[in-house]
XYZ file of N, CA, C and O in Angstrom:
688
model
N -13.574 -5.772 26.246
C -12.522 -6.492 26.947
C -11.324 -6.666 26.022
O -11.428 -6.555 24.807
N -10.206 -6.981 26.609
C -8.971 -7.168 25.864
C -9.089 -8.346 24.900
O -8.632 -8.275 23.767
N -9.739 -9.422 25.324
C -9.878 -10.607 24.463
C -10.654 -10.269 23.202
O -10.276 -10.658 22.101
N -11.747 -9.526 23.315
C -12.524 -9.186 22.121
C -11.772 -8.197 21.241
O -11.838 -8.267 20.033
N -10.995 -7.276 21.840
C -10.188 -6.354 21.045
C -9.123 -7.102 20.271
O -8.851 -6.794 19.125
N -8.533 -8.124 20.901
C -7.515 -8.927 20.225
C -8.120 -9.655 19.042
O -7.547 -9.678 17.959
N -9.319 -10.228 19.211
C -9.977 -10.939 18.105
C -10.240 -9.989 16.942
O -9.989 -10.316 15.802
N -10.741 -8.796 17.249
C -11.006 -7.822 16.189
C -9.704 -7.446 15.501
O -9.612 -7.418 14.282
N -8.668 -7.188 16.271
C -7.369 -6.827 15.710
C -6.840 -7.929 14.807
O -6.346 -7.669 13.730
N -6.972 -9.187 15.235
C -6.467 -10.307 14.447
C -7.285 -10.553 13.193
O -6.784 -11.145 12.247
N -8.554 -10.141 13.163
C -9.377 -10.393 11.994
C -9.262 -9.284 10.949
O -9.736 -9.438 9.838
N -8.650 -8.178 11.292
C -8.490 -7.076 10.344
C -7.416 -7.421 9.313
O -6.387 -7.990 9.654
N -7.693 -7.082 8.071
C -6.680 -7.289 7.036
C -5.810 -6.052 6.941
O -6.295 -4.942 6.791
N -4.531 -6.268 7.037
C -3.541 -5.214 6.854
C -2.711 -5.628 5.641
O -1.882 -6.526 5.734
N -2.964 -4.980 4.515
C -2.463 -5.425 3.224
C -1.271 -4.580 2.777
O -1.302 -3.356 2.854
N -0.244 -5.261 2.289
C 0.937 -4.605 1.738
C 1.158 -5.118 0.321
O 1.275 -6.325 0.107
N 1.192 -4.206 -0.642
C 1.538 -4.560 -2.016
C 3.046 -4.423 -2.166
O 3.619 -3.397 -1.806
N 3.678 -5.456 -2.683
C 5.132 -5.494 -2.811
C 5.462 -5.582 -4.295
O 5.078 -6.541 -4.966
N 6.155 -4.588 -4.801
C 6.469 -4.524 -6.218
C 7.960 -4.758 -6.449
O 8.790 -4.016 -5.930
N 8.289 -5.809 -7.182
C 9.655 -6.032 -7.635
C 10.633 -6.607 -6.627
O 11.781 -6.857 -6.979
N 10.228 -6.816 -5.398
C 11.178 -7.271 -4.387
C 11.634 -8.718 -4.566
O 12.657 -9.105 -4.032
N 10.881 -9.502 -5.323
C 11.252 -10.900 -5.512
C 11.569 -11.216 -6.970
O 11.884 -12.342 -7.304
N 11.489 -10.218 -7.853
C 11.719 -10.497 -9.270
C 13.126 -10.136 -9.728
O 13.649 -10.756 -10.641
N 13.735 -9.142 -9.119
C 15.042 -8.708 -9.600
C 16.065 -8.554 -8.478
O 17.193 -8.164 -8.733
N 15.696 -8.864 -7.274
C 16.573 -8.648 -6.129
C 17.507 -9.834 -5.910
O 17.253 -10.941 -6.368
N 18.580 -9.591 -5.189
C 19.499 -10.666 -4.825
C 18.913 -11.448 -3.653
O 18.075 -10.923 -2.910
N 19.344 -12.707 -3.469
C 18.840 -13.473 -2.320
C 19.048 -12.752 -0.981
O 18.171 -12.777 -0.132
N 20.176 -12.070 -0.828
C 20.436 -11.362 0.430
C 19.422 -10.231 0.636
O 18.855 -10.085 1.727
N 19.166 -9.445 -0.397
C 18.202 -8.354 -0.242
C 16.786 -8.892 -0.072
O 15.979 -8.302 0.641
N 16.478 -10.056 -0.702
C 15.163 -10.658 -0.504
C 14.995 -11.117 0.941
O 13.916 -10.970 1.515
N 16.045 -11.658 1.546
C 15.959 -12.061 2.961
C 15.706 -10.846 3.850
O 14.927 -10.917 4.804
N 16.336 -9.724 3.532
C 16.106 -8.487 4.284
C 14.655 -8.044 4.146
O 14.023 -7.644 5.133
N 14.108 -8.118 2.938
C 12.707 -7.760 2.702
C 11.803 -8.684 3.515
O 10.852 -8.227 4.167
N 12.072 -9.983 3.495
C 11.255 -10.946 4.253
C 11.305 -10.615 5.739
O 10.266 -10.606 6.410
N 12.481 -10.330 6.268
C 12.591 -9.986 7.689
C 11.822 -8.700 8.011
O 11.127 -8.624 9.025
N 11.943 -7.700 7.156
C 11.261 -6.429 7.386
C 9.746 -6.599 7.355
O 9.038 -6.163 8.268
N 9.239 -7.250 6.306
C 7.791 -7.459 6.198
C 7.326 -8.439 7.274
O 6.269 -8.254 7.882
N 8.117 -9.470 7.520
C 7.754 -10.480 8.510
C 7.560 -9.910 9.896
O 6.677 -10.337 10.640
N 8.366 -8.932 10.255
C 8.272 -8.318 11.580
C 7.276 -7.166 11.624
O 7.118 -6.530 12.658
N 6.606 -6.908 10.521
C 5.618 -5.833 10.475
C 4.258 -6.376 10.915
O 4.088 -7.569 11.130
N 3.295 -5.503 10.996
C 1.939 -5.904 11.361
C 1.081 -6.306 10.173
O -0.086 -6.632 10.346
N 1.653 -6.285 8.968
C 0.877 -6.679 7.794
C 0.567 -8.165 7.860
O 1.420 -8.963 8.259
N -0.660 -8.540 7.476
C -1.012 -9.962 7.487
C -1.412 -10.477 6.108
O -1.713 -11.648 5.938
N -1.409 -9.604 5.103
C -1.616 -9.998 3.709
C -0.541 -9.301 2.885
O -0.400 -8.077 2.944
N 0.214 -10.092 2.147
C 1.263 -9.552 1.282
C 0.893 -9.904 -0.153
O 0.679 -11.075 -0.473
N 0.802 -8.879 -0.990
C 0.408 -9.075 -2.384
C 1.613 -8.804 -3.274
O 2.125 -7.675 -3.305
N 2.069 -9.831 -3.967
C 3.174 -9.687 -4.908
C 2.620 -9.084 -6.199
O 1.711 -9.625 -6.809
N 3.167 -7.967 -6.595
C 2.645 -7.231 -7.737
C 3.703 -7.182 -8.840
O 4.848 -6.903 -8.537
N 3.436 -7.455 -10.016
C 2.245 -7.817 -10.752
C 2.557 -8.945 -11.725
O 3.634 -8.977 -12.301
N 1.574 -9.803 -11.965
C 1.670 -10.805 -13.016
C 1.083 -10.196 -14.281
O 0.023 -9.579 -14.237
N 1.801 -10.366 -15.390
C 1.282 -9.981 -16.691
C 1.193 -11.239 -17.547
O 1.992 -12.158 -17.388
N 0.226 -11.252 -18.445
C 0.045 -12.373 -19.356
C -0.046 -11.855 -20.784
O -0.560 -10.762 -21.020
N 0.479 -12.653 -21.700
C 0.339 -12.342 -23.122
C 0.328 -13.655 -23.883
O 0.844 -14.662 -23.408
N -0.277 -13.627 -25.051
C -0.283 -14.802 -25.911
C 0.758 -14.562 -26.995
O 0.691 -13.575 -27.737
N 1.746 -15.455 -27.045
C 2.841 -15.341 -28.001
C 2.940 -16.663 -28.762
O 3.174 -17.712 -28.145
N 2.721 -16.609 -30.066
C 2.801 -17.819 -30.879
C 1.813 -18.889 -30.446
O 2.137 -20.078 -30.487
N 0.626 -18.459 -30.007
C -0.401 -19.406 -29.576
C -0.213 -19.959 -28.179
O -1.011 -20.764 -27.712
N 0.844 -19.529 -27.484
C 1.100 -19.983 -26.116
C 0.948 -18.812 -25.154
O 1.235 -17.664 -25.496
N 0.519 -19.143 -23.943
C 0.350 -18.121 -22.918
C 1.668 -17.920 -22.174
O 2.245 -18.870 -21.652
N 2.153 -16.686 -22.177
C 3.366 -16.332 -21.435
C 2.951 -15.616 -20.157
O 2.189 -14.653 -20.202
N 3.444 -16.106 -19.014
C 3.182 -15.488 -17.712
C 4.470 -14.841 -17.230
O 5.503 -15.501 -17.141
N 4.390 -13.565 -16.910
C 5.560 -12.824 -16.450
C 5.279 -12.179 -15.108
O 4.149 -11.781 -14.826
N 6.314 -12.062 -14.301
C 6.236 -11.348 -13.024
C 7.110 -10.111 -13.165
O 8.337 -10.224 -13.257
N 6.460 -8.958 -13.269
C 7.170 -7.690 -13.486
C 8.098 -7.760 -14.695
O 9.228 -7.289 -14.654
N 7.612 -8.396 -15.750
C 8.377 -8.481 -16.991
C 9.383 -9.617 -17.050
O 10.076 -9.767 -18.039
N 9.484 -10.400 -15.993
C 10.442 -11.507 -15.940
C 9.712 -12.846 -15.978
O 8.646 -12.983 -15.374
N 10.304 -13.819 -16.635
C 9.738 -15.162 -16.616
C 9.846 -15.722 -15.200
O 10.836 -15.480 -14.506
N 8.838 -16.468 -14.796
C 8.870 -17.052 -13.453
C 10.051 -18.003 -13.291
O 10.614 -18.120 -12.209
N 10.461 -18.647 -14.371
C 11.598 -19.565 -14.296
C 12.905 -18.829 -13.989
O 13.873 -19.444 -13.549
N 12.923 -17.506 -14.187
C 14.141 -16.744 -13.900
C 14.220 -16.271 -12.450
O 15.243 -15.712 -12.043
N 13.156 -16.495 -11.678
C 13.197 -16.113 -10.260
C 14.237 -16.951 -9.533
O 14.478 -18.109 -9.880
N 14.802 -16.388 -8.507
C 15.761 -17.118 -7.682
C 15.112 -18.378 -7.106
O 13.941 -18.361 -6.726
N 15.882 -19.448 -7.034
C 15.360 -20.691 -6.449
C 15.060 -20.517 -4.961
O 14.406 -21.362 -4.352
N 15.515 -19.421 -4.358
C 15.246 -19.133 -2.947
C 13.834 -18.604 -2.706
O 13.358 -18.593 -1.571
N 13.164 -18.142 -3.749
C 11.879 -17.465 -3.578
C 10.836 -18.340 -2.872
O 10.210 -17.880 -1.912
N 10.595 -19.597 -3.281
C 9.574 -20.386 -2.561
C 9.870 -20.530 -1.065
O 8.961 -20.409 -0.232
N 11.127 -20.750 -0.715
C 11.503 -20.894 0.698
C 11.310 -19.570 1.444
O 10.814 -19.550 2.573
N 11.696 -18.477 0.813
C 11.533 -17.164 1.444
C 10.058 -16.829 1.648
O 9.669 -16.296 2.690
N 9.226 -17.161 0.661
C 7.793 -16.892 0.802
C 7.174 -17.774 1.889
O 6.310 -17.310 2.640
N 7.621 -19.026 1.996
C 7.122 -19.907 3.062
C 7.510 -19.344 4.430
O 6.707 -19.349 5.370
N 8.727 -18.834 4.542
C 9.169 -18.228 5.803
C 8.360 -16.975 6.102
O 7.949 -16.738 7.240
N 8.118 -16.164 5.076
C 7.329 -14.949 5.264
C 5.923 -15.295 5.737
O 5.367 -14.630 6.604
N 5.350 -16.363 5.182
C 3.981 -16.758 5.529
C 3.872 -17.169 6.990
O 2.954 -16.764 7.681
N 4.771 -17.992 7.467
C 4.533 -18.580 8.793
C 5.718 -18.504 9.747
O 5.652 -19.066 10.829
N 6.766 -17.786 9.390
C 7.949 -17.752 10.242
C 8.007 -16.592 11.216
O 9.030 -16.364 11.851
N 6.901 -15.872 11.374
C 6.894 -14.699 12.236
C 5.649 -14.728 13.121
O 4.764 -15.563 12.929
N 5.571 -13.813 14.073
C 4.457 -13.765 15.012
C 3.111 -13.667 14.306
O 2.170 -14.367 14.651
N 3.020 -12.773 13.320
C 1.777 -12.586 12.567
C 1.851 -13.438 11.299
O 2.705 -13.209 10.449
N 0.962 -14.439 11.210
C 0.911 -15.280 10.002
C 0.409 -14.431 8.845
O -0.479 -13.604 9.007
N 0.981 -14.644 7.682
C 0.634 -13.839 6.523
C 0.076 -14.692 5.398
O 0.497 -15.815 5.203
N -0.875 -14.122 4.671
C -1.343 -14.722 3.421
C -0.526 -14.083 2.317
O -0.355 -12.863 2.300
N -0.049 -14.902 1.387
C 0.746 -14.403 0.270
C -0.096 -14.539 -0.995
O -0.513 -15.641 -1.358
N -0.354 -13.421 -1.645
C -1.211 -13.375 -2.829
C -0.390 -12.882 -4.026
O 0.695 -12.337 -3.855
N -0.959 -13.055 -5.212
C -0.347 -12.553 -6.436
C -1.343 -11.644 -7.135
O -2.487 -12.048 -7.384
N -0.928 -10.422 -7.436
C -1.800 -9.485 -8.141
C -1.628 -9.666 -9.642
O -0.511 -9.696 -10.160
N -2.754 -9.775 -10.324
C -2.766 -9.967 -11.772
C -3.234 -8.668 -12.419
O -4.263 -8.117 -12.043
N -2.476 -8.182 -13.369
C -2.842 -6.961 -14.081
C -2.008 -5.796 -13.629
O -0.792 -5.809 -13.738
N -2.675 -4.775 -13.107
C -1.993 -3.578 -12.639
C -2.128 -2.435 -13.626
O -2.661 -2.583 -14.727
N -1.648 -1.280 -13.201
C -1.726 -0.066 -14.006
C -1.076 -0.314 -15.363
O 0.034 -0.816 -15.442
N -1.789 0.028 -16.405
C -1.350 -0.086 -17.793
C -1.167 -1.541 -18.256
O -0.424 -1.800 -19.192
N -1.836 -2.473 -17.617
C -1.708 -3.876 -18.031
C -3.055 -4.490 -18.396
O -3.294 -5.669 -18.143
N -3.931 -3.698 -19.011
C -5.183 -4.255 -19.527
C -4.940 -5.377 -20.539
O -5.735 -6.310 -20.598
N -3.849 -5.344 -21.320
C -3.608 -6.448 -22.254
C -3.530 -7.818 -21.568
O -3.784 -8.840 -22.202
N -3.204 -7.842 -20.284
C -3.205 -9.110 -19.543
C -4.590 -9.733 -19.578
O -4.734 -10.932 -19.818
N -5.619 -8.927 -19.366
C -6.979 -9.461 -19.330
C -7.476 -9.844 -20.724
O -8.239 -10.787 -20.871
N -6.982 -9.145 -21.744
C -7.284 -9.546 -23.123
C -6.631 -10.899 -23.419
O -7.242 -11.763 -24.044
N -5.402 -11.090 -22.976
C -4.707 -12.373 -23.182
C -5.446 -13.507 -22.474
O -5.607 -14.596 -23.032
N -5.905 -13.258 -21.251
C -6.651 -14.273 -20.497
C -7.936 -14.625 -21.233
O -8.274 -15.799 -21.379
N -8.632 -13.602 -21.711
C -9.884 -13.835 -22.436
C -9.624 -14.633 -23.714
O -10.316 -15.604 -23.992
N -8.615 -14.257 -24.484
C -8.381 -14.931 -25.762
C -7.813 -16.336 -25.580
O -8.112 -17.228 -26.369
N -7.008 -16.552 -24.542
C -6.433 -17.885 -24.294
C -7.452 -18.824 -23.668
O -7.398 -20.023 -23.852
N -8.371 -18.233 -22.906
C -9.393 -19.003 -22.199
C -9.133 -18.967 -20.704
O -8.010 -19.241 -20.251
N -10.153 -18.605 -19.961
C -10.017 -18.434 -18.518
C -9.597 -19.735 -17.842
O -8.679 -19.760 -17.021
N -10.246 -20.849 -18.185
C -9.910 -22.134 -17.545
C -8.465 -22.528 -17.826
O -7.744 -22.953 -16.919
N -8.037 -22.366 -19.072
C -6.649 -22.709 -19.429
C -5.670 -21.799 -18.691
O -4.627 -22.254 -18.212
N -6.018 -20.517 -18.578
C -5.165 -19.584 -17.842
C -5.028 -20.012 -16.377
O -3.921 -20.069 -15.837
N -6.150 -20.303 -15.733
C -6.117 -20.667 -14.308
C -5.330 -21.965 -14.115
O -4.552 -22.075 -13.166
N -5.499 -22.924 -15.013
C -4.720 -24.176 -14.913
C -3.228 -23.890 -15.010
O -2.432 -24.368 -14.191
N -2.835 -23.115 -16.017
C -1.417 -22.808 -16.204
C -0.885 -21.985 -15.031
O 0.212 -22.250 -14.529
N -1.634 -20.997 -14.589
C -1.235 -20.177 -13.442
C -1.020 -21.049 -12.209
O -0.023 -20.903 -11.498
N -1.938 -21.975 -11.962
C -1.836 -22.868 -10.804
C -0.589 -23.733 -10.894
O 0.174 -23.843 -9.932
N -0.366 -24.336 -12.063
C 0.762 -25.260 -12.236
C 2.118 -24.553 -12.234
O 3.077 -25.071 -11.672
N 2.190 -23.388 -12.858
C 3.482 -22.721 -13.031
C 3.830 -21.710 -11.937
O 4.999 -21.381 -11.760
N 2.797 -21.217 -11.220
C 3.059 -20.118 -10.284
C 2.505 -20.397 -8.885
O 3.267 -20.417 -7.908
N 1.204 -20.603 -8.777
C 0.555 -20.711 -7.464
C 1.139 -21.866 -6.651
O 1.572 -21.668 -5.510
N 1.141 -23.067 -7.221
C 1.651 -24.226 -6.477
C 3.158 -24.160 -6.219
O 3.584 -24.348 -5.085
N 3.990 -23.874 -7.249
C 5.436 -23.830 -6.974
C 5.844 -22.785 -5.938
O 6.780 -23.004 -5.174
N 5.144 -21.646 -5.918
C 5.498 -20.596 -4.960
C 4.725 -20.714 -3.646
O 4.997 -19.981 -2.706
N 3.739 -21.619 -3.601
C 2.964 -21.803 -2.378
C 2.094 -20.607 -2.045
O 1.927 -20.261 -0.873
N 1.515 -19.982 -3.063
C 0.707 -18.782 -2.834
C -0.675 -19.140 -2.312
O -1.184 -20.221 -2.563
N -1.274 -18.187 -1.603
C -2.584 -18.392 -0.981
C -3.744 -17.901 -1.834
O -4.893 -18.216 -1.532
N -3.484 -17.110 -2.865
C -4.592 -16.602 -3.656
C -4.145 -15.561 -4.655
O -2.950 -15.295 -4.816
N -5.145 -14.972 -5.321
C -4.872 -13.957 -6.332
C -5.656 -12.683 -6.031
O -6.653 -12.702 -5.333
N -5.160 -11.600 -6.579
C -5.771 -10.280 -6.506
C -5.911 -9.827 -7.956
O -4.960 -9.937 -8.732
N -7.089 -9.383 -8.340
C -7.317 -8.938 -9.712
C -7.305 -7.422 -9.749
O -8.138 -6.771 -9.119
N -6.350 -6.859 -10.472
C -6.137 -5.414 -10.500
C -6.385 -4.892 -11.908
O -5.473 -4.830 -12.727
N -7.629 -4.541 -12.179
C -8.036 -4.044 -13.487
C -7.978 -2.523 -13.474
O -8.810 -1.863 -12.840
N -6.977 -1.966 -14.130
C -6.819 -0.516 -14.196
C -6.609 -0.115 -15.645
O -5.832 -0.747 -16.355
N -7.287 0.944 -16.066
C -7.137 1.370 -17.462
C -5.756 1.959 -17.731
O -5.025 2.315 -16.804
N -5.444 2.067 -19.020
C -4.155 2.618 -19.434
C -3.985 4.067 -18.980
O -2.896 4.494 -18.654
N -5.088 4.807 -19.022
C -5.042 6.236 -18.675
C -6.453 6.695 -18.375
O -7.415 5.974 -18.596
N -6.548 7.901 -17.867
C -7.854 8.520 -17.705
C -8.470 8.330 -16.340
O -7.853 7.855 -15.410
N -9.739 8.711 -16.288
C -10.464 8.732 -15.035
C -11.618 7.759 -15.004
O -11.524 6.636 -15.502
N -12.729 8.227 -14.454
C -13.888 7.364 -14.201
C -14.443 6.744 -15.477
O -14.827 5.581 -15.487
N -14.490 7.504 -16.546
C -15.044 6.962 -17.798
C -14.199 5.799 -18.321
O -14.724 4.779 -18.751
N -12.881 5.920 -18.250
C -12.005 4.849 -18.696
C -12.103 3.632 -17.773
O -12.031 2.495 -18.225
N -12.288 3.875 -16.480
C -12.471 2.763 -15.531
C -13.756 2.007 -15.848
O -13.766 0.765 -15.859
N -14.836 2.732 -16.104
C -16.109 2.083 -16.463
C -15.974 1.299 -17.758
O -16.486 0.186 -17.884
N -15.253 1.859 -18.731
C -15.054 1.169 -20.008
C -14.265 -0.124 -19.800
O -14.596 -1.163 -20.380
N -13.238 -0.087 -18.955
C -12.450 -1.288 -18.669
C -13.302 -2.332 -17.954
O -13.227 -3.531 -18.263
N -14.124 -1.882 -17.010
C -15.011 -2.820 -16.310
C -16.028 -3.420 -17.257
O -16.328 -4.612 -17.182
N -16.561 -2.617 -18.166
C -17.518 -3.115 -19.148
C -16.843 -4.144 -20.062
O -17.397 -5.199 -20.339
N -15.634 -3.818 -20.501
C -14.911 -4.689 -21.436
C -14.474 -6.006 -20.788
O -14.560 -7.062 -21.407
N -13.995 -5.950 -19.547
C -13.386 -7.134 -18.938
C -14.100 -7.643 -17.692
O -13.624 -8.574 -17.048
N -15.234 -7.066 -17.346
C -15.957 -7.493 -16.149
C -16.317 -8.967 -16.157
O -16.175 -9.664 -15.143
N -16.759 -9.472 -17.311
C -17.113 -10.897 -17.402
C -15.877 -11.777 -17.252
O -15.951 -12.859 -16.678
N -14.743 -11.308 -17.749
C -13.497 -12.057 -17.587
C -13.149 -12.151 -16.101
O -12.781 -13.216 -15.602
N -13.288 -11.047 -15.379
C -13.000 -11.055 -13.938
C -13.933 -12.003 -13.200
O -13.498 -12.752 -12.314
N -15.225 -11.971 -13.559
C -16.189 -12.864 -12.907
C -15.846 -14.322 -13.191
O -15.859 -15.161 -12.281
N -15.514 -14.656 -14.437
C -15.147 -16.038 -14.780
C -13.843 -16.441 -14.101
O -13.698 -17.572 -13.644
N -12.882 -15.511 -14.037
C -11.614 -15.791 -13.351
C -11.857 -16.130 -11.885
O -11.301 -17.100 -11.362
N -12.667 -15.323 -11.234
C -12.973 -15.552 -9.821
C -13.637 -16.913 -9.628
O -13.231 -17.693 -8.763
N -14.629 -17.199 -10.431
C -15.354 -18.471 -10.325
C -14.438 -19.660 -10.616
O -14.423 -20.640 -9.867
N -13.658 -19.575 -11.670
C -12.778 -20.683 -12.056
C -11.673 -20.889 -11.024
O -11.326 -22.022 -10.686
N -11.119 -19.801 -10.515
C -10.070 -19.922 -9.503
C -10.615 -20.583 -8.234
O -9.987 -21.466 -7.667
N -11.795 -20.162 -7.811
C -12.410 -20.765 -6.617
C -12.698 -22.247 -6.859
O -12.567 -23.054 -5.939
N -13.075 -22.598 -8.069
C -13.342 -24.006 -8.411
C -12.047 -24.832 -8.346
O -12.041 -25.944 -7.828
N -10.957 -24.286 -8.889
C -9.697 -25.031 -8.924
C -8.909 -24.934 -7.624
O -8.062 -25.779 -7.354
N -9.169 -23.915 -6.833
C -8.449 -23.686 -5.573
C -9.446 -23.534 -4.428
O -9.538 -22.467 -3.841
N -10.207 -24.571 -4.119
C -11.205 -24.405 -3.052
C -10.522 -24.083 -1.719
O -9.446 -24.580 -1.427
N -11.162 -23.211 -0.963
C -10.625 -22.861 0.349
C -10.978 -23.966 1.344
O -11.949 -24.685 1.185
N -10.159 -24.033 2.344
C -10.359 -25.086 3.355
C -11.433 -24.721 4.322
O -11.758 -23.647 4.597
């Protein structure tokens, strides 16, 4: 029946990874991006990528190489509009890591997973009103062997990150 098809359609995740559209764009171009994505059928939008590094004993969080404090003050409002201002409600996530960003997971491990999640929540998740995180562990280069090596090296970090994030950000 049409009702059951609609339920299935609404429960499917249609994911769009968005790279750089909110880190270096002008407010006008960001509004255009929000309108374009907002009117699409995507229901999960993943902002790519957060990188982390430890500098002078402090954890630095960057979005595509930019400090979060340098983002336009319009970004939280635009993301709120993207989430709920269109026919299809969207979840807004943040991808951590990405291609050639294994050092992010080393920084998280050395700084401490709990401290990382606390800082991420306070500086990024809450101010931007994000719904969750995506963990993107990709090796610097190579194929299956390098992927297995990265999983072996950082698999426990990913498991602790997932557990700690769920603890600090319980779902409703």
